[in-house]
Amino acid sequence: MVGMPSNAAHFEVDDYGLGAVAQHNAAVRKQESSPRQNDVKGPGIHHGTYLDDDAFLHNPPTPRSTTETEGVRTRSGRSTRRTDSPFSTGNARGSKSPAARSKKEKKSKVLEKAKTPKLTAPLSVLTKDLDAPVKDMDAWVHRSAAVRREEVEKRHGYVTRPMNSFMLYRSAYADRTKQWATQNNHQVVSSVAGESWPMEPEEVRNQFNEWARIERANHAAAHPEYKFSPSKATKKRKSEFSEDEDEASDVDGDPDGEYRAGGRSARQHRQREPAEVFYLNDTVGFSSNPYYAQQGWNMPPQQHLGYGHPGHTLPSNASFDARSMTFDPQIKTFVHTNAHQQYSGYGAYIPQETRIPTPNSQHGAQSLGGYGLPGQMTTNDLFGSSRTGTPAMAQQQQYNPYGQSVYQQQQYLPFQNNGGANPSHQQQQYLYEHQQYLQAASQPQAAIDPGLEGHAQFSASENHFDDAFAGLTSDGTFVNMPEYFPESMSPNQTLAPRWEPSAADLN
DNA sequence: ACGAATGAAAA
DNA sequence: TTTTCATTCGT
């Protein structure tokens, strides 16, 4: 059921460069775009909190003081490479002592961090015009059960935990962060990501939260018997490799007492699988294809592109619903035709109340791609307030006087951990959601884009994404799936223009 | 083998 | 409340 749709709101998010993903996925799913409008409620939603101030459009968050400084604002154009990379001084935080993290230590760490902020804006802003691609996490979380099982095999049967929102975020921006920081150290990436995360606009965090939920649901579907079971032993985690029964874990459950994942059984070792990670094109802005800047894309009015709200910028690329895109054979790219309609500067932010994408809404046509921010439905509509991480939570982002967002402890209003949450329950919940999702996906009606019906024969355990990505290879190309990509098009091609900031936009 | 981040889930 | 572990890969 469900209503659906909504494509409107997505513009907002896109601005953070995530839109490309949407487009990409939309293209994949859609094969051919069919126009269709969903109703969307409220496109112009916005948070009163920070949207009203136009000042932010052109003024970045004030960098404050001394040390750090502007990362963002100044940059007029890419040329401004942000030298502001904080690392100049060395990492303050890095100094922190290793090892034992007692809470106390942890705290000190935090403090230290607070004292030496390095970021003046979130990564989605700071890195928006860097060449490094943002990984397509949407595609990632939609890996099919088959692919997931393969991964398990590669790991020797060990079923890893699904990534949480932050891990997904870190992963998505890892390359960009490295570029921005000009360092290849993942510890730095983690630190920066950690600092950036709370600064990200609600839309972005919500998107990642949603992806995390999808990931959990798909993970649960692929590994129904999986149960997280951390080793109590102090052993440092992974070690070994196992040999031993490796695969025991997954399917059937643990034969012996040791169940699954974790524990003793084989854990680990990272195989650096190439993992299929898709890169977003646009956002990505490959330097290799500067070409976009010139293409005459229908971009949203640039004058509105600025900082959408304090600390956040704009669109690195506009997003739009898949349905609004058309494929231009000449350039082999999808072009959207009505992006501007919603670009009212910021008017388009998702309401904080809830408009959270739900699995159901996502898949349908609308999309996720769209950004995920589906209009109308709320999580509660579908699942009640059940899941804990439901972001419906009120995360209202707040900003300090400098325009920087302030992290707020999220309060999971609806449900807090109170009793009812017992593990198995949760598992069930995931499965339930997954099913709901599948069910919605399998309904041709309004819920799904007609264009997808032909391809997707949803089975109990699969969904159309399985099909869509089944032919995806690690290098980002698809095989055996001509119908998804016209001609030579591959996921790595740019589907959308990369937004190129103009001087005016930047200051 | 460790770190460095946030968050989910278990103990 | 505390601990493990998701990810990554240079040290």
mmCIF file of C-alpha atoms in Angstrom, chain A residues 67 162 312 420:
data_model
loop_
_atom_site.group_PDB
_atom_site.id
_atom_site.type_symbol
_atom_site.label_atom_id
_atom_site.label_comp_id
_atom_site.label_asym_id
_atom_site.label_seq_id
_atom_site.Cartn_x
_atom_site.Cartn_y
_atom_site.Cartn_z
ATOM 1 C CA THR A 67 42.878 28.574 13.409
ATOM 2 C CA PRO A 162 25.595 -4.773 8.197
ATOM 3 C CA HIS A 312 25.491 23.356 3.981
ATOM 4 C CA GLY A 420 9.835 -4.538 24.110
#
